[in-house]
Amino acid sequence: MLNLILFGPPGSGKGTQAARLVEQYNLEHISTGDLLREQKSKGTPLGLEAKKYMDAGQLVPDEVVIGMISNKLDERLAHVKGFIFDGFPRTVAQAAALDQLLTKKGTAISIMLALQVSDAELVKRLLLRGQTSGRADDTSEETIRTRIQVYNDQTAVVAEHYSDRACQVKGEGDIPDITAALSAEIDPLTEDNTEEE
Ligand code: AMP
C-alpha cells in the first residue's frame, strides 16, 4: 500500500493538494476535519462533543479522533490501494495510535509530506476561505491564530515522529507546481510498489 500523510498548519493547502493527489494516485482521502464536520452537521453525539473544540480552534480529544480513524480503516482498508491522511495525526499520541493500527493491518506510513507556508500567508488564506466556506473557525482572526498556535504547540512535533520518512515541500506558489513537487517525492515510492507487485 501507499500511505501518505499530508502535513502542515491550517491553511497550508493540505485539502487542496489531497484532492489532486487522490486523483493522480487513486488513493482514499481521509480528512479528520471533514469527518468531524460531517458528524457536526448531522448533530450526532460525537459531532456535538467535537463542535465545542472545533469552534474554539482547539483539538478534539485524541480518543475521539483515533476511534473515528480506526473505524474508517476497518471499513476501507481492504478496498483501497492506500490512504492520504489529511489533518491527522495532529498529536504524537495520534501518530503512535495510527502506526499501531496500520501495523495490525500489515501496512505502514510510506511518507510524510510537510507543506511549508509562512504564518502571514496562512492567516490571509484562511480569512479568504472564511468568506465562502461557511466555516466558523475560518471567520475570526483570533480563532485562526489560536489554530496556528495549537499547530505549533501540539502538532509540529509530529514531524519528528516520522523524521525518517518526512520531507518538506514549499507550499506557496501555483497549485499545480506544488502538486508537481509533491509528486516528485511520491513517484519513487510508487515505482517500488510496482516492482513488488
Ligand atoms: P481541519 O479541517 O483539518 O482544519 O480541522 C478543523 C478542526 O477539526 C480542527 O481545528 C480541530 O478542532 C478538529 N480536528 C481535525 N482533525 C483533528 C485531529 N486529527 N485531532 C484533533 N482535532 C482535529
Short mmCIF file of C-alpha atoms and ligand atoms in Angstrom, two decimals:
data_model
loop_
_atom_site.label_atom_id
_atom_site.label_comp_id
_atom_site.label_asym_id
_atom_site.label_seq_id
_atom_site.Cartn_x
_atom_site.Cartn_y
_atom_site.Cartn_z
CA MET A 1 0.00 0.00 0.00
CA LEU A 2 0.94 3.62 -0.43
CA ASN A 3 0.00 5.59 2.69
CA LEU A 4 0.77 9.31 2.73
CA ILE A 5 0.45 11.90 5.45
CA LEU A 6 -0.14 15.42 4.14
CA PHE A 7 1.17 17.55 6.94
CA GLY A 8 1.22 21.26 7.64
CA PRO A 9 -0.53 24.07 9.50
CA PRO A 10 -4.16 25.07 8.88
CA GLY A 11 -4.38 26.82 5.52
CA SER A 12 -1.21 25.21 4.13
CA GLY A 13 -3.20 23.59 1.28
CA LYS A 14 -3.48 20.02 2.57
CA GLY A 15 -7.11 19.62 1.43
CA THR A 16 -6.45 21.18 -1.98
CA GLN A 17 -3.40 19.04 -2.64
CA ALA A 18 -5.01 15.88 -1.23
CA ALA A 19 -7.89 16.23 -3.72
CA ARG A 20 -5.38 16.40 -6.59
CA LEU A 21 -3.17 13.54 -5.36
CA VAL A 22 -6.16 11.27 -4.74
CA GLU A 23 -6.98 11.51 -8.45
CA GLN A 24 -3.40 11.10 -9.57
CA TYR A 25 -2.55 8.04 -7.45
CA ASN A 26 -6.02 6.55 -6.95
CA LEU A 27 -5.84 6.70 -3.16
CA GLU A 28 -8.50 7.18 -0.49
CA HIS A 29 -8.60 10.62 1.13
CA ILE A 30 -9.19 10.67 4.88
CA SER A 31 -9.61 14.14 6.36
CA THR A 32 -10.44 14.12 10.06
CA GLY A 33 -11.65 17.74 9.75
CA ASP A 34 -14.16 16.68 7.04
CA LEU A 35 -15.25 13.63 9.05
CA LEU A 36 -15.76 15.76 12.17
CA ARG A 37 -17.68 18.45 10.23
CA GLU A 38 -19.93 15.72 8.82
CA GLN A 39 -20.69 14.48 12.36
CA LYS A 40 -21.25 18.05 13.48
CA SER A 41 -23.72 18.83 10.71
CA LYS A 42 -25.61 15.58 11.35
CA GLY A 43 -25.82 16.56 15.03
CA THR A 44 -24.54 13.17 16.27
CA PRO A 45 -23.29 12.89 19.89
CA LEU A 46 -19.71 12.76 18.54
CA GLY A 47 -20.37 15.85 16.41
CA LEU A 48 -21.85 17.79 19.31
CA GLU A 49 -18.88 16.86 21.51
CA ALA A 50 -16.42 17.87 18.76
CA LYS A 51 -18.17 21.18 18.00
CA LYS A 52 -17.07 22.94 21.16
CA TYR A 53 -13.40 22.24 20.43
CA MET A 54 -13.63 22.96 16.69
CA ASP A 55 -15.39 26.31 17.08
CA ALA A 56 -12.73 27.38 19.59
CA GLY A 57 -9.87 26.29 17.30
CA GLN A 58 -8.74 23.62 19.78
CA LEU A 59 -8.03 19.95 19.07
CA VAL A 60 -10.79 17.39 19.56
CA PRO A 61 -9.66 14.82 22.17
CA ASP A 62 -7.34 12.10 20.84
CA GLU A 63 -9.62 9.18 21.76
CA VAL A 64 -12.49 10.63 19.70
CA VAL A 65 -10.35 11.14 16.60
CA ILE A 66 -8.47 7.84 16.93
CA GLY A 67 -11.76 5.92 17.29
CA MET A 68 -13.05 7.57 14.14
CA ILE A 69 -9.89 6.69 12.17
CA SER A 70 -9.91 3.13 13.47
CA ASN A 71 -13.49 2.64 12.19
CA LYS A 72 -12.60 4.17 8.85
CA LEU A 73 -9.56 1.90 8.40
CA ASP A 74 -11.63 -1.18 9.28
CA GLU A 75 -14.25 -0.12 6.76
CA ARG A 76 -11.99 0.87 3.84
CA LEU A 77 -8.61 -0.81 4.07
CA ALA A 78 -9.47 -3.95 2.12
CA HIS A 79 -10.86 -1.88 -0.77
CA VAL A 80 -8.13 0.67 -1.46
CA LYS A 81 -4.55 0.97 -2.75
CA GLY A 82 -3.63 3.31 0.07
CA PHE A 83 -4.65 6.38 2.01
CA ILE A 84 -3.90 10.08 2.11
CA PHE A 85 -4.24 11.26 5.70
CA ASP A 86 -5.06 14.96 5.83
CA GLY A 87 -5.19 16.76 9.19
CA PHE A 88 -4.27 13.55 11.01
CA PRO A 89 -2.21 12.72 13.02
CA ARG A 90 -2.16 16.03 14.89
CA THR A 91 -0.55 14.83 18.13
CA VAL A 92 2.21 12.34 18.96
CA ALA A 93 -0.42 10.12 20.64
CA GLN A 94 -2.42 10.07 17.39
CA ALA A 95 0.72 9.20 15.41
CA ALA A 96 1.54 6.30 17.75
CA ALA A 97 -2.06 5.05 17.51
CA LEU A 98 -2.03 5.32 13.71
CA ASP A 99 1.21 3.36 13.47
CA GLN A 100 -0.24 0.66 15.70
CA LEU A 101 -3.48 0.42 13.70
CA LEU A 102 -1.58 0.20 10.40
CA THR A 103 0.90 -2.37 11.76
CA LYS A 104 -2.01 -4.55 12.85
CA LYS A 105 -3.24 -4.43 9.26
CA GLY A 106 0.23 -5.30 7.91
CA THR A 107 0.99 -1.87 6.48
CA ALA A 108 2.62 1.45 7.48
CA ILE A 109 3.03 5.12 6.61
CA SER A 110 5.13 5.36 3.44
CA ILE A 111 5.95 9.07 3.57
CA MET A 112 5.07 12.32 5.33
CA LEU A 113 4.86 15.37 3.06
CA ALA A 114 5.09 18.59 5.05
CA LEU A 115 3.85 21.78 3.36
CA GLN A 116 5.78 24.92 4.32
CA VAL A 117 3.82 28.20 4.35
CA SER A 118 4.51 31.43 6.25
CA ASP A 119 2.15 32.44 9.09
CA ALA A 120 1.16 35.67 7.31
CA GLU A 121 0.13 33.72 4.20
CA LEU A 122 -1.82 31.19 6.33
CA VAL A 123 -3.89 33.92 8.00
CA LYS A 124 -4.56 35.56 4.64
CA ARG A 125 -5.69 32.29 3.03
CA LEU A 126 -7.91 31.25 5.95
CA LEU A 127 -9.68 34.61 6.15
CA LEU A 128 -10.30 34.43 2.41
CA ARG A 129 -11.61 30.86 2.72
CA GLY A 130 -13.86 32.00 5.58
CA GLN A 131 -15.71 34.32 3.19
CA THR A 132 -17.08 31.32 1.27
CA SER A 133 -16.53 28.14 3.31
CA GLY A 134 -19.17 28.83 5.95
CA ARG A 135 -16.66 27.50 8.50
CA ALA A 136 -16.98 29.31 11.83
CA ASP A 137 -13.31 28.61 12.59
CA ASP A 138 -12.19 30.46 9.42
CA THR A 139 -14.04 33.72 10.03
CA SER A 140 -12.42 35.02 13.21
CA GLU A 141 -8.79 36.07 13.03
CA GLU A 142 -8.48 35.25 16.73
CA THR A 143 -9.61 31.62 16.17
CA ILE A 144 -7.29 31.34 13.16
CA ARG A 145 -4.35 32.50 15.27
CA THR A 146 -5.35 30.02 18.01
CA ARG A 147 -5.33 27.19 15.43
CA ILE A 148 -1.87 28.17 14.20
CA GLN A 149 -0.67 28.32 17.81
CA VAL A 150 -2.18 24.89 18.56
CA TYR A 151 -0.37 23.57 15.47
CA ASN A 152 2.94 24.99 16.67
CA ASP A 153 2.44 23.74 20.26
CA GLN A 154 0.95 20.28 19.71
CA THR A 155 1.19 19.23 16.07
CA ALA A 156 4.53 20.42 14.64
CA VAL A 157 6.33 17.86 16.83
CA VAL A 158 4.62 15.01 14.94
CA ALA A 159 7.12 15.63 12.10
CA GLU A 160 9.87 14.37 14.42
CA HIS A 161 7.93 11.14 14.96
CA TYR A 162 8.21 10.49 11.20
CA SER A 163 11.65 12.09 10.74
CA ASP A 164 12.90 9.01 8.86
CA ARG A 165 10.10 9.39 6.27
CA ALA A 166 9.39 13.15 6.25
CA CYS A 167 10.12 15.62 3.51
CA GLN A 168 9.47 19.34 3.31
CA VAL A 169 7.75 20.85 0.30
CA LYS A 170 7.26 24.56 -0.38
CA GLY A 171 3.50 25.19 -0.05
CA GLU A 172 3.46 28.68 -1.62
CA GLY A 173 3.13 29.35 -5.33
CA ASP A 174 0.94 27.87 -8.06
CA ILE A 175 -1.22 24.93 -7.02
CA PRO A 176 -0.07 22.67 -9.93
CA ASP A 177 3.60 23.45 -9.19
CA ILE A 178 3.10 22.38 -5.56
CA THR A 179 1.38 19.17 -6.71
CA ALA A 180 4.35 18.51 -9.03
CA ALA A 181 6.79 18.97 -6.13
CA LEU A 182 4.78 16.53 -4.01
CA SER A 183 4.62 14.02 -6.88
CA ALA A 184 8.38 14.18 -7.27
CA GLU A 185 8.62 12.79 -3.72
CA ILE A 186 5.84 10.22 -4.16
CA ASP A 187 6.76 8.79 -7.57
CA PRO A 188 9.88 6.88 -6.48
CA LEU A 189 7.72 5.07 -3.90
CA THR A 190 5.13 4.01 -6.49
CA GLU A 191 7.91 2.58 -8.67
CA ASP A 192 8.98 0.46 -5.67
CA ASN A 193 5.39 -0.69 -5.24
CA THR A 194 5.06 -1.73 -8.86
CA GLU A 195 8.25 -3.78 -8.65
CA GLU A 196 6.94 -5.62 -5.61
CA GLU A 197 3.62 -6.48 -7.21
P1 AMP B 1 -9.18 20.91 9.66
O1 AMP B 1 -10.32 20.83 8.70
O2 AMP B 1 -8.17 19.82 9.48
O3 AMP B 1 -8.56 22.28 9.70
O4 AMP B 1 -9.81 20.67 11.11
C1 AMP B 1 -10.78 21.53 11.65
C2 AMP B 1 -10.89 21.30 13.16
O5 AMP B 1 -11.29 19.94 13.41
C3 AMP B 1 -9.59 21.46 13.94
O6 AMP B 1 -9.33 22.82 14.29
C4 AMP B 1 -9.86 20.60 15.16
O7 AMP B 1 -10.75 21.24 16.06
C5 AMP B 1 -10.61 19.43 14.55
N1 AMP B 1 -9.70 18.36 14.10
C6 AMP B 1 -9.47 17.94 12.82
N2 AMP B 1 -8.57 16.95 12.79
C7 AMP B 1 -8.21 16.72 14.07
C8 AMP B 1 -7.31 15.82 14.69
N3 AMP B 1 -6.57 14.95 13.98
N4 AMP B 1 -7.19 15.88 16.03
C9 AMP B 1 -7.91 16.73 16.78
N5 AMP B 1 -8.78 17.62 16.26
C10 AMP B 1 -8.94 17.62 14.92
#
